XYZ file of C-alpha atoms in Angstrom:
721
model
C 140.315 236.187 59.776
C 142.776 235.725 57.183
C 143.910 239.616 55.911
C 145.428 241.554 54.041
C 147.049 245.110 54.015
C 147.850 247.879 51.013
C 150.093 250.600 50.758
C 148.674 253.521 48.177
C 149.482 257.278 48.326
C 146.875 259.503 46.580
C 147.642 263.199 48.274
C 144.447 264.260 47.002
C 142.426 262.294 49.885
C 144.658 262.849 52.141
C 142.953 264.397 55.679
C 145.073 268.060 55.722
C 144.707 270.258 59.003
C 142.272 272.404 59.652
C 142.916 275.532 57.916
C 143.758 279.154 60.256
C 140.594 281.876 60.864
C 141.698 284.950 59.180
C 140.739 287.737 62.030
C 140.642 290.163 60.083
C 137.185 288.267 58.053
C 134.011 287.844 59.652
C 131.528 285.449 58.663
C 127.956 284.787 59.248
C 126.761 282.112 62.171
C 125.130 279.315 60.424
C 121.393 278.992 61.559
C 120.494 276.590 63.382
C 119.145 273.231 62.539
C 119.313 274.324 58.642
C 119.863 272.088 55.805
C 122.351 272.035 53.232
C 122.805 271.448 49.369
C 126.175 269.845 48.215
C 126.498 269.661 44.564
C 129.590 267.510 42.901
C 131.096 264.592 41.270
C 133.046 261.775 40.650
C 136.053 262.053 38.620
C 136.356 258.357 36.969
C 135.719 257.495 34.113
C 132.080 257.925 32.553
C 130.879 258.004 36.091
C 127.058 259.822 36.786
C 124.840 259.723 39.034
C 121.123 257.701 39.260
C 117.526 258.965 40.545
C 118.808 256.928 44.032
C 121.889 257.838 44.425
C 123.315 259.100 48.522
C 126.526 260.225 49.671
C 127.250 260.103 53.351
C 129.183 263.105 55.059
C 131.157 263.524 58.770
C 131.804 266.856 59.802
C 135.601 267.299 60.990
C 135.730 269.918 62.266
C 135.088 270.432 65.804
C 132.060 271.027 67.340
C 130.415 269.740 64.201
C 128.725 266.364 65.207
C 127.039 265.302 62.162
C 128.021 261.690 61.656
C 127.293 259.749 58.192
C 124.499 261.710 57.340
C 122.658 260.381 54.807
C 122.358 263.343 51.632
C 119.539 262.312 48.260
C 120.242 263.311 45.401
C 117.386 265.631 44.258
C 114.577 264.668 43.438
C 115.073 260.855 45.271
C 113.399 257.741 43.259
C 113.215 254.730 43.586
C 110.800 252.005 41.061
C 108.343 251.069 43.811
C 106.983 247.359 43.543
C 103.461 246.992 43.646
C 101.053 245.380 45.836
C 99.554 242.374 45.036
C 96.964 242.457 41.827
C 97.333 246.666 41.512
C 99.862 248.495 39.345
C 103.144 249.449 39.374
C 102.409 253.347 40.175
C 104.563 255.542 37.689
C 107.628 255.878 38.065
C 109.309 259.429 37.806
C 112.955 260.307 37.927
C 114.834 262.666 39.257
C 115.974 265.424 36.893
C 119.585 265.130 37.813
C 119.871 261.080 36.132
C 122.506 260.925 33.698
C 124.290 264.116 34.584
C 128.342 263.657 36.048
C 127.505 266.584 38.753
C 124.349 266.861 41.094
C 123.431 268.382 44.070
C 122.223 266.909 47.315
C 120.206 267.629 50.385
C 120.931 267.218 53.770
C 119.303 266.340 56.607
C 119.430 268.973 59.166
C 122.929 270.192 60.795
C 124.211 272.546 63.419
C 126.886 273.801 62.359
C 130.176 276.330 63.453
C 131.191 279.697 62.932
C 133.367 280.029 59.900
C 135.093 277.273 58.214
C 133.463 273.223 58.460
C 135.558 270.136 57.128
C 133.536 267.589 56.069
C 134.121 263.838 55.061
C 132.270 263.730 51.805
C 131.626 259.825 50.364
C 129.525 257.476 48.293
C 127.405 255.349 47.582
C 126.443 255.630 50.817
C 126.678 252.663 53.194
C 124.572 252.861 57.701
C 126.483 250.260 58.393
C 130.319 252.199 57.678
C 132.713 253.908 60.845
C 134.941 256.243 60.657
C 136.539 256.864 64.058
C 138.451 260.611 63.513
C 141.187 260.005 66.084
C 141.911 257.327 63.948
C 141.135 258.923 60.654
C 139.829 255.074 59.580
C 136.726 254.339 57.913
C 136.127 250.164 58.337
C 133.127 247.887 57.286
C 133.668 249.059 53.305
C 132.809 246.907 50.598
C 132.775 246.070 46.506
C 130.832 244.403 46.019
C 130.605 241.458 43.539
C 127.294 242.251 41.963
C 126.729 245.997 40.527
C 125.504 247.421 38.476
C 125.713 250.429 35.948
C 122.813 252.777 34.383
C 124.131 252.013 30.137
C 126.652 251.407 28.090
C 129.937 253.247 28.302
C 128.522 255.059 31.907
C 129.847 253.527 34.656
C 128.648 252.935 38.500
C 128.788 253.521 40.898
C 132.723 253.072 42.012
C 133.633 254.042 46.228
C 135.048 257.355 46.355
C 135.177 259.960 49.082
C 137.189 264.176 49.354
C 137.580 266.194 51.670
C 136.035 269.702 51.987
C 136.471 272.899 53.685
C 133.053 275.399 53.177
C 132.056 278.439 55.557
C 128.127 278.113 55.709
C 126.354 281.104 54.724
C 128.625 282.620 52.721
C 129.285 278.750 50.544
C 125.155 279.101 48.743
C 126.601 274.884 47.663
C 129.150 273.088 49.124
C 130.972 272.079 46.044
C 133.113 268.984 46.082
C 134.783 266.504 44.223
C 135.026 262.964 45.221
C 138.703 260.335 43.698
C 137.576 256.532 43.658
C 139.453 254.324 46.615
C 139.267 251.757 44.461
C 140.266 250.352 40.829
C 138.168 250.765 38.258
C 137.878 247.937 35.657
C 137.037 249.043 31.940
C 136.078 246.208 29.402
C 135.110 247.630 25.569
C 133.802 245.071 23.808
C 133.160 245.096 20.217
C 131.172 242.109 17.803
C 130.676 241.254 14.153
C 128.536 238.013 14.587
C 126.128 239.844 16.807
C 124.857 243.041 15.776
C 121.899 242.919 17.473
C 122.817 242.666 20.492
C 123.963 244.679 23.258
C 125.386 243.771 26.185
C 123.609 242.936 29.676
C 125.927 241.840 32.161
C 130.034 241.520 31.999
C 131.378 238.903 35.157
C 135.442 238.571 35.444
C 136.471 235.506 37.450
C 139.870 233.931 38.886
C 139.376 230.421 38.316
C 143.157 229.412 41.234
C 140.516 231.518 43.539
C 144.083 233.788 44.472
C 142.808 237.214 43.356
C 141.373 239.156 45.734
C 138.895 241.276 43.628
C 136.401 242.203 45.977
C 135.537 241.611 49.600
C 135.098 243.939 52.750
C 137.922 246.590 53.506
C 138.599 249.050 56.256
C 140.966 252.398 55.062
C 143.381 254.720 56.986
C 143.296 257.872 55.147
C 146.701 258.480 56.485
C 148.752 257.111 53.410
C 145.376 255.338 51.722
C 146.095 251.855 54.274
C 143.875 249.187 52.936
C 142.753 245.594 55.161
C 140.661 243.502 53.422
C 138.593 240.602 54.889
C 137.284 237.818 53.101
C 137.560 238.625 49.395
C 135.866 237.284 46.579
C 137.562 236.677 42.687
C 133.833 237.267 41.394
C 132.813 240.359 40.135
C 129.713 240.852 37.652
C 128.974 244.057 36.507
C 124.709 244.945 35.295
C 123.243 246.866 32.809
C 120.193 248.233 34.111
C 119.349 249.245 30.110
C 121.044 247.059 27.401
C 121.254 248.618 23.643
C 121.644 247.395 20.689
C 124.459 247.035 19.106
C 126.488 248.437 15.748
C 128.396 245.851 13.899
C 131.582 246.587 14.918
C 130.756 249.409 17.993
C 132.510 249.624 21.066
C 130.170 249.128 24.039
C 131.983 250.174 27.955
C 131.267 248.099 30.635
C 132.947 249.389 34.452
C 134.180 246.894 36.821
C 134.194 248.477 40.929
C 137.700 246.203 41.939
C 140.306 246.404 45.055
C 143.564 247.689 43.343
C 146.079 244.639 42.556
C 148.169 243.531 40.143
C 146.905 241.010 38.175
C 149.313 241.090 34.251
C 149.775 238.452 35.124
C 146.334 236.110 35.902
C 144.356 234.828 33.125
C 140.785 235.919 33.702
C 137.554 234.227 32.475
C 135.386 237.024 31.559
C 131.767 235.749 30.890
C 130.144 238.383 28.005
C 126.111 238.452 28.626
C 124.515 240.211 25.834
C 120.162 239.965 25.489
C 118.335 241.167 22.427
C 114.660 240.808 21.044
C 116.099 237.697 19.730
C 117.180 235.913 22.281
C 120.520 235.895 24.713
C 123.967 235.017 24.214
C 126.662 233.985 26.935
C 130.036 233.876 25.157
C 133.028 233.010 28.100
C 136.419 233.244 27.313
C 140.054 233.484 28.758
C 141.724 237.029 28.534
C 144.471 238.513 30.603
C 144.584 240.672 33.569
C 145.973 243.910 34.171
C 147.294 246.058 36.913
C 143.978 248.158 38.342
C 145.771 250.650 40.722
C 143.765 252.778 42.683
C 141.663 256.093 41.888
C 142.679 255.030 38.433
C 140.776 253.248 35.298
C 142.913 250.046 33.631
C 141.070 248.587 30.131
C 140.418 245.536 28.212
C 139.672 245.402 25.050
C 137.665 242.114 24.156
C 137.080 242.609 19.388
C 134.687 241.113 17.616
C 132.879 238.697 20.019
C 132.042 234.984 18.540
C 130.646 232.116 19.345
C 133.840 230.416 18.898
C 135.272 232.414 21.716
C 133.760 229.731 23.800
C 136.275 228.551 26.271
C 133.935 225.225 27.044
C 132.300 222.569 24.800
C 129.921 221.230 27.406
C 127.564 224.753 26.660
C 125.676 226.338 24.456
C 126.539 230.096 24.270
C 123.316 230.770 22.322
C 119.612 230.731 24.253
C 116.730 231.981 22.389
C 114.327 231.117 25.163
C 114.205 233.805 28.477
C 115.865 233.214 30.828
C 114.595 232.969 34.500
C 114.342 231.598 37.470
C 118.002 229.947 38.487
C 118.853 231.600 35.462
C 119.932 228.205 33.518
C 118.857 225.630 31.487
C 119.449 221.936 29.608
C 119.104 221.117 26.466
C 116.613 223.444 23.933
C 113.341 222.718 25.266
C 111.300 221.254 28.269
C 108.573 218.305 26.034
C 109.868 216.827 22.793
C 106.907 215.382 20.423
C 107.373 212.082 20.144
C 105.027 209.132 18.005
C 104.825 205.610 17.837
C 104.870 204.361 13.909
C 104.499 200.910 14.320
C 101.451 200.532 16.474
C 98.366 202.614 17.807
C 96.137 202.128 21.000
C 92.919 201.284 18.558
C 91.388 201.864 15.085
C 94.301 202.439 12.421
C 97.894 202.968 12.515
C 98.089 206.465 10.022
C 101.770 207.981 11.662
C 101.943 211.604 11.137
C 105.129 213.140 9.281
C 105.776 216.154 11.060
C 106.391 214.352 14.999
C 109.064 212.072 15.116
C 110.296 208.756 16.567
C 113.667 209.757 17.404
C 114.274 213.017 19.196
C 118.311 213.838 19.902
C 118.635 216.469 22.807
C 121.186 218.577 22.745
C 121.902 218.507 26.704
C 124.885 221.276 27.212
C 123.810 223.970 29.733
C 122.860 227.086 28.464
C 121.974 230.125 29.476
C 124.099 231.230 33.030
C 126.322 228.328 33.475
C 127.814 230.025 37.154
C 124.521 228.887 38.468
C 124.131 225.163 37.215
C 126.581 222.499 36.950
C 128.683 220.911 33.586
C 127.224 217.968 32.231
C 130.565 215.996 32.259
C 130.486 212.487 33.083
C 126.570 212.797 33.632
C 124.425 209.443 33.266
C 121.147 208.992 32.171
C 117.699 207.244 33.492
C 113.786 206.730 33.435
C 112.174 208.971 36.079
C 110.978 206.366 38.736
C 108.830 206.028 41.191
C 109.591 205.445 45.579
C 109.294 202.004 44.807
C 111.464 201.937 42.007
C 108.621 201.698 39.055
C 109.462 203.362 36.161
C 107.106 206.639 36.615
C 104.798 207.769 33.659
C 103.184 211.388 34.724
C 99.359 210.047 33.011
C 99.294 206.526 31.592
C 95.717 204.106 31.340
C 96.161 200.553 31.666
C 94.379 199.787 28.029
C 97.448 200.942 26.609
C 101.460 200.959 27.178
C 104.210 203.702 27.676
C 106.585 201.648 27.653
C 108.700 200.385 24.465
C 110.767 204.101 24.934
C 114.706 203.535 24.262
C 117.152 205.894 25.097
C 121.474 206.355 24.162
C 123.651 209.064 25.567
C 126.572 210.335 23.132
C 128.628 211.785 25.092
C 131.436 212.617 23.071
C 128.832 215.438 21.419
C 126.504 216.097 24.373
C 123.388 214.552 23.162
C 120.868 211.818 24.009
C 118.610 210.058 21.925
C 115.647 209.212 22.929
C 113.275 206.445 20.785
C 109.722 205.078 20.810
C 109.526 201.490 19.175
C 106.133 200.846 20.714
C 104.598 203.042 22.855
C 101.288 203.888 21.691
C 100.621 206.805 24.657
C 102.352 208.094 27.489
C 105.695 208.327 27.944
C 107.687 208.450 31.472
C 110.065 211.216 31.784
C 114.147 210.807 31.130
C 116.504 212.208 33.544
C 120.398 213.372 33.475
C 121.797 212.563 36.619
C 125.923 214.126 37.708
C 128.195 211.500 38.837
C 127.250 211.882 41.974
C 123.850 210.609 41.440
C 122.876 214.716 41.365
C 119.582 214.897 39.504
C 120.410 217.980 36.977
C 117.363 218.286 34.369
C 114.868 216.539 32.884
C 112.661 215.881 30.202
C 108.776 215.339 29.014
C 108.125 213.262 26.218
C 104.726 214.417 24.742
C 103.707 210.638 22.258
C 100.485 211.242 19.904
C 99.402 208.707 19.190
C 99.556 207.525 15.167
C 96.099 207.903 14.723
C 96.045 211.028 12.592
C 96.038 212.727 15.707
C 97.839 216.428 15.224
C 99.287 218.770 17.054
C 97.625 222.653 15.579
C 96.259 225.712 15.898
C 92.809 226.444 16.920
C 91.375 230.428 16.286
C 90.390 231.206 19.877
C 89.351 235.104 19.612
C 91.713 235.819 17.847
C 94.501 233.989 18.978
C 96.267 230.487 18.177
C 95.892 228.105 20.571
C 96.571 223.916 20.560
C 94.243 221.666 20.096
C 95.643 220.484 22.859
C 96.781 219.914 26.075
C 100.726 218.649 26.817
C 100.462 214.943 26.393
C 96.948 214.465 25.677
C 97.781 211.285 23.283
C 95.095 212.407 20.969
C 91.600 213.415 18.957
C 89.986 210.584 18.019
C 87.368 210.413 20.889
C 85.231 207.724 19.246
C 88.438 205.167 19.974
C 89.705 206.617 22.698
C 86.764 205.555 24.421
C 86.038 202.413 23.672
C 89.835 201.114 23.880
C 90.961 203.332 27.350
C 88.818 202.932 30.957
C 89.880 206.476 31.918
C 89.764 208.408 28.934
C 91.719 211.517 29.670
C 94.683 209.668 31.321
C 97.521 211.578 29.269
C 96.787 214.589 29.946
C 99.565 215.880 31.990
C 99.513 218.106 34.912
C 102.067 221.401 36.422
C 102.073 223.447 39.396
C 102.359 227.172 37.616
C 106.530 227.796 37.762
C 108.173 224.482 36.620
C 108.979 222.952 34.010
C 108.207 219.422 34.527
C 104.886 217.892 35.031
C 104.324 216.057 38.706
C 103.334 212.535 39.946
C 99.929 211.490 40.061
C 96.795 209.343 40.857
C 98.020 207.514 44.088
C 101.237 208.688 44.102
C 100.416 212.035 46.023
C 99.031 210.085 48.801
C 102.586 209.410 49.511
C 105.158 210.750 52.793
C 105.188 214.213 53.329
C 108.036 215.288 55.450
C 107.208 218.839 57.571
C 109.786 221.177 59.625
C 109.713 222.810 62.100
C 112.078 225.886 60.235
C 114.542 225.799 57.934
C 113.825 224.300 54.129
C 111.992 221.542 53.593
C 113.328 218.172 54.441
C 113.368 215.933 50.771
C 112.601 211.347 51.099
C 114.183 209.798 48.615
C 113.123 205.857 49.164
C 114.303 203.648 46.715
C 113.436 206.252 43.600
C 114.036 209.774 41.972
C 110.981 211.386 43.394
C 109.727 213.060 46.567
C 107.635 214.453 47.962
C 108.969 217.703 48.963
C 106.464 219.363 52.065
C 108.099 222.472 53.981
C 108.184 226.113 55.262
C 108.534 226.882 51.544
C 110.848 225.298 48.248
C 113.683 226.857 46.972
C 114.023 227.511 42.769
C 116.317 225.402 43.137
C 115.603 222.888 45.451
C 112.630 222.330 42.310
C 115.292 221.871 39.974
C 116.800 219.141 42.142
C 113.573 217.503 42.716
C 111.758 218.692 39.142
C 108.677 216.431 39.379
C 108.258 215.941 42.964
C 104.776 218.073 44.116
C 106.132 220.781 46.270
C 103.725 222.238 49.001
C 103.682 224.503 51.553
C 102.846 223.077 55.726
C 104.233 224.899 58.117
C 104.128 221.595 61.045
C 103.447 225.456 64.365
C 100.214 225.358 63.161
C 96.986 222.913 62.422
C 95.062 222.263 59.754
C 92.715 224.990 60.202
C 94.986 226.875 60.789
C 97.308 226.231 57.144
C 94.086 227.098 55.460
C 94.473 231.131 56.400
C 97.913 231.705 56.487
C 99.588 233.696 54.070
C 101.144 232.431 50.921
C 99.571 228.646 52.113
C 98.727 227.772 48.589
C 102.167 228.865 47.451
C 105.233 226.577 47.369
C 107.743 228.784 47.079
C 108.147 232.084 48.336
C 110.968 233.733 45.685
C 108.239 235.613 44.343
C 109.447 235.902 40.445
C 106.081 236.075 38.551
C 108.218 235.788 35.819
C 108.944 231.923 35.536
C 106.585 230.688 32.525
C 107.531 234.523 30.365
C 104.522 236.429 31.339
C 105.228 240.625 31.307
C 104.920 240.430 35.375
C 101.905 243.271 35.754
C 101.223 244.281 32.331
C 98.259 241.032 31.642
C 97.853 243.428 28.136
C 101.830 242.407 26.819
C 102.811 239.517 24.828
C 104.628 236.921 27.309
C 107.243 235.002 25.735
C 108.939 231.932 26.076
C 111.264 231.022 28.699
C 113.513 228.574 29.877
C 111.295 226.563 31.989
C 108.173 226.501 29.501
C 107.262 223.205 29.756
C 105.860 223.554 25.737
C 107.640 221.815 22.584
C 109.554 223.673 20.225
C 107.043 227.014 18.736
C 104.661 226.406 20.701
C 104.080 228.825 24.880
C 102.697 228.530 27.544
C 99.253 230.588 26.541
C 99.038 234.542 27.791
C 96.747 235.860 30.158
C 94.923 237.622 27.320
C 94.762 234.628 24.929
C 92.746 232.260 27.370
C 90.910 234.996 28.691
C 88.988 235.349 24.908
C 87.673 232.181 26.252
C 85.951 233.763 28.555
C 84.960 236.475 26.513
C 83.024 233.835 24.346
C 81.303 231.146 26.140
C 79.910 234.493 29.034
C 80.137 233.358 33.103
C 76.921 230.958 32.534
C 76.944 229.502 30.015
C 73.459 227.305 29.054
C 74.006 224.365 26.479
C 75.708 221.306 26.249
C 75.946 218.740 24.063
C 77.461 214.798 24.651
C 79.019 212.226 23.012
C 79.641 208.509 23.577
C 78.207 209.491 27.323
C 80.758 212.726 26.980
C 79.335 215.303 28.359
C 80.793 219.506 26.910
C 80.027 222.458 26.423
C 78.707 223.328 23.202
C 80.701 227.050 22.267
C 80.161 227.031 18.386
C 83.736 226.154 16.734
C 85.064 225.344 20.629
C 83.908 222.473 22.386
C 84.423 222.628 26.284
C 84.510 219.195 28.269
C 83.104 218.311 31.703
C 86.850 217.693 33.874
C 87.764 213.768 33.119
C 87.475 213.675 30.072
C 89.424 214.722 26.456
C 87.331 216.125 24.443
C 87.628 215.148 20.403
C 87.330 218.939 18.945
C 89.380 222.161 20.414
C 89.390 222.132 24.007
C 90.893 218.744 25.973
C 89.578 218.954 29.620
C 91.670 219.204 33.232
C 91.435 218.836 36.632
C 92.981 220.357 38.825
C 94.421 218.552 42.713
C 95.077 220.787 45.371
C 96.815 220.066 48.234
C 95.191 220.248 51.150
C 96.609 221.180 54.086
C 97.565 218.438 56.025
C 99.675 216.177 53.970
C 96.702 214.859 51.929
C 95.326 215.629 49.000
C 92.236 216.900 47.809
C 90.746 216.231 43.970
C 88.796 218.152 42.706
C 86.155 216.734 39.881
C 83.339 218.549 37.815
C 86.642 221.727 37.208
C 88.645 222.052 33.419
C 91.402 224.156 33.891
C 94.263 225.560 32.149
C 97.632 227.747 33.505
C 98.332 231.513 31.913
C 101.747 232.591 32.275
C 101.003 235.254 34.052
C 101.137 236.755 37.364
C 99.567 240.238 38.644
C 103.456 241.295 40.761
C 106.438 239.703 41.240
C 105.111 238.690 45.036
C 101.573 237.284 43.629
C 101.048 234.072 45.605
C 98.013 233.343 42.536
C 98.519 232.790 38.796
C 96.036 233.212 36.453
C 94.220 230.368 34.682
C 90.829 229.655 32.746
C 87.891 227.562 34.603
C 84.862 225.687 33.756
C 82.881 224.359 36.050
C 81.198 221.842 34.800
C 79.482 218.437 36.236
C 79.351 219.769 39.523
C 75.949 222.309 37.839
C 77.167 225.654 38.682
C 78.068 225.317 34.657
C 80.310 228.603 35.509
C 82.958 230.081 33.316
C 85.648 231.494 35.354
C 89.035 233.336 34.726
C 91.449 234.565 37.628
C 94.090 233.528 39.944
C 94.549 229.898 41.099
C 96.847 228.581 43.706
C 100.675 228.130 42.488
C 101.027 224.815 44.461
C 97.802 223.004 42.297
C 98.212 220.653 39.898
C 96.556 221.887 36.123
C 97.334 221.195 33.078
C 98.674 223.540 30.045
C 97.076 224.766 27.252
C 99.997 226.089 24.205
C 99.753 229.274 22.385
C 101.678 229.459 19.383
C 105.178 231.134 18.943
C 105.820 233.061 16.755
C 109.754 232.711 16.864
C 109.541 228.955 17.383
C 111.561 228.777 20.569
């Protein structure tokens, strides 16, 4: 293991000799097993404590057996993550939150009569070890992911001090801790992004020579550092960002290992947020000398878009960052139309829907998580047999006739619909090694006069079609097609592309006993993924293969009863589609994984629940049009599963996996996803379901399994993202 040693003299932190007792002075006898109050601060610019602050205490006086005692701030509190289906309890912060000085309560201690010396440090680390005979502390670290509570307020840094107190005489044990590591204060101002607040700052040495963070030991006499496994990237996130006025300065504090970085050129990422979206500006900046126990400063004045150093990166993103926090392109689904042909009836082009789409495929969001889209190639998604894959199609119309043309000079790809009358393949982008970076779906709306428009449903503006639906002209559609709902796209909850359909579900699933899923790709770029769980990142690597959780140690019956078998990932992120987790009555937003086209987003909890409020739980009337049965609910029309209606709400079905590798087809059911999960660890997001042709005629709103394949009804996005 590579080590580096730093020798730093900090007189303020040196261990002092034990004070001689004054024979004439009488000291009280400490109470056995008593708890004491330590009160103090950290001597660094902008420091404050928070409700979850903890200090560690070691006894240095002979006879005092206190080793790494955990002392919590008075009123210690942390937010509680609720159980599935429960609301989060009210968080009551400590009254010392945001204060520079605060009291900390010790566990029971047995102290000696007279002077007692303690080593006090923060933040508390249960793995930290202090060896008195060596005067050495082991297992310290500067994290690569740090937090500060607000702009201009420093977060925790490793700091320590030695105090001498007399129990029974000193009501509190006062301390002042001095930082052992260095602090870098980054001052940011902007006029272009007034109204945004700084959310996160990341410092990177791309040469990987600068030791900014990592694990270290320290000898207190002389403050000799030994550094292990250093990192060249550190970041600080602001918990509660605040909008900046034009010209205002906000400061972010980054705790780093001491070093002279004045000749190092850092890449600095400035992430800002507002109700308008997110901005991330990568820029270059010369470093400074950072000394232990001191604060150095870097000034970034008048931050603007043109400071962006990467031409393949788009710094402004109006959608909410979720999951892995990056995306390519400004939407995941694009409306498109053939202007010269139609599957049946007369050609009536819609001027609002283009026949040509230009995708700006630059990376957006956190580009440290994504990959630069340089030297990329494009192709239509294919099945394992090599044929081009269309999420839903019918032999009576042609999904062919779409062509693409890449323009790498300006990071765009143009897709043109020359003759595809309905349905469309998925366009995927690969890096030079053949790995899928991203994909885009095309909602091919027939040129028969069909319009994508909003319908008022209980005060909510829902789209009149599900994603992928070609038409609302039921009569001609019934005449022209064999299977009339074949163009509706189906999604596993939280994923941005529609998954493959029909017999493709029966391709070989690969199960593993442990570790991550085994992914099989033979002859094409679609994979069926089945294993212990898939990660969010794996779902991006295989963006439109069906993912299911399968445990080979259990039989089929065991799969059905095991916890979370109905999920496709164990990364419990309930906001993948922009819902406000645990708050069903709050409007969601549009996320980077949202599959709806520009101007639309996945429907909120209350938007689809309004359907149930209108039709009731046991609607009894239906109508039949050209052989298509459906529920008549005034201005709305819900058709039975297997059909596309001609009015407001198209039907859909769902296909959950059957826990042994096979799949089931649930007929007689119309299902639509919402963007909402009750909690981050909720296995089952909410959906609207209508049971029609199975004779129950039930209207339900509630939870469904994430691995189910269901339609998406979009809701009008007021911010037009």
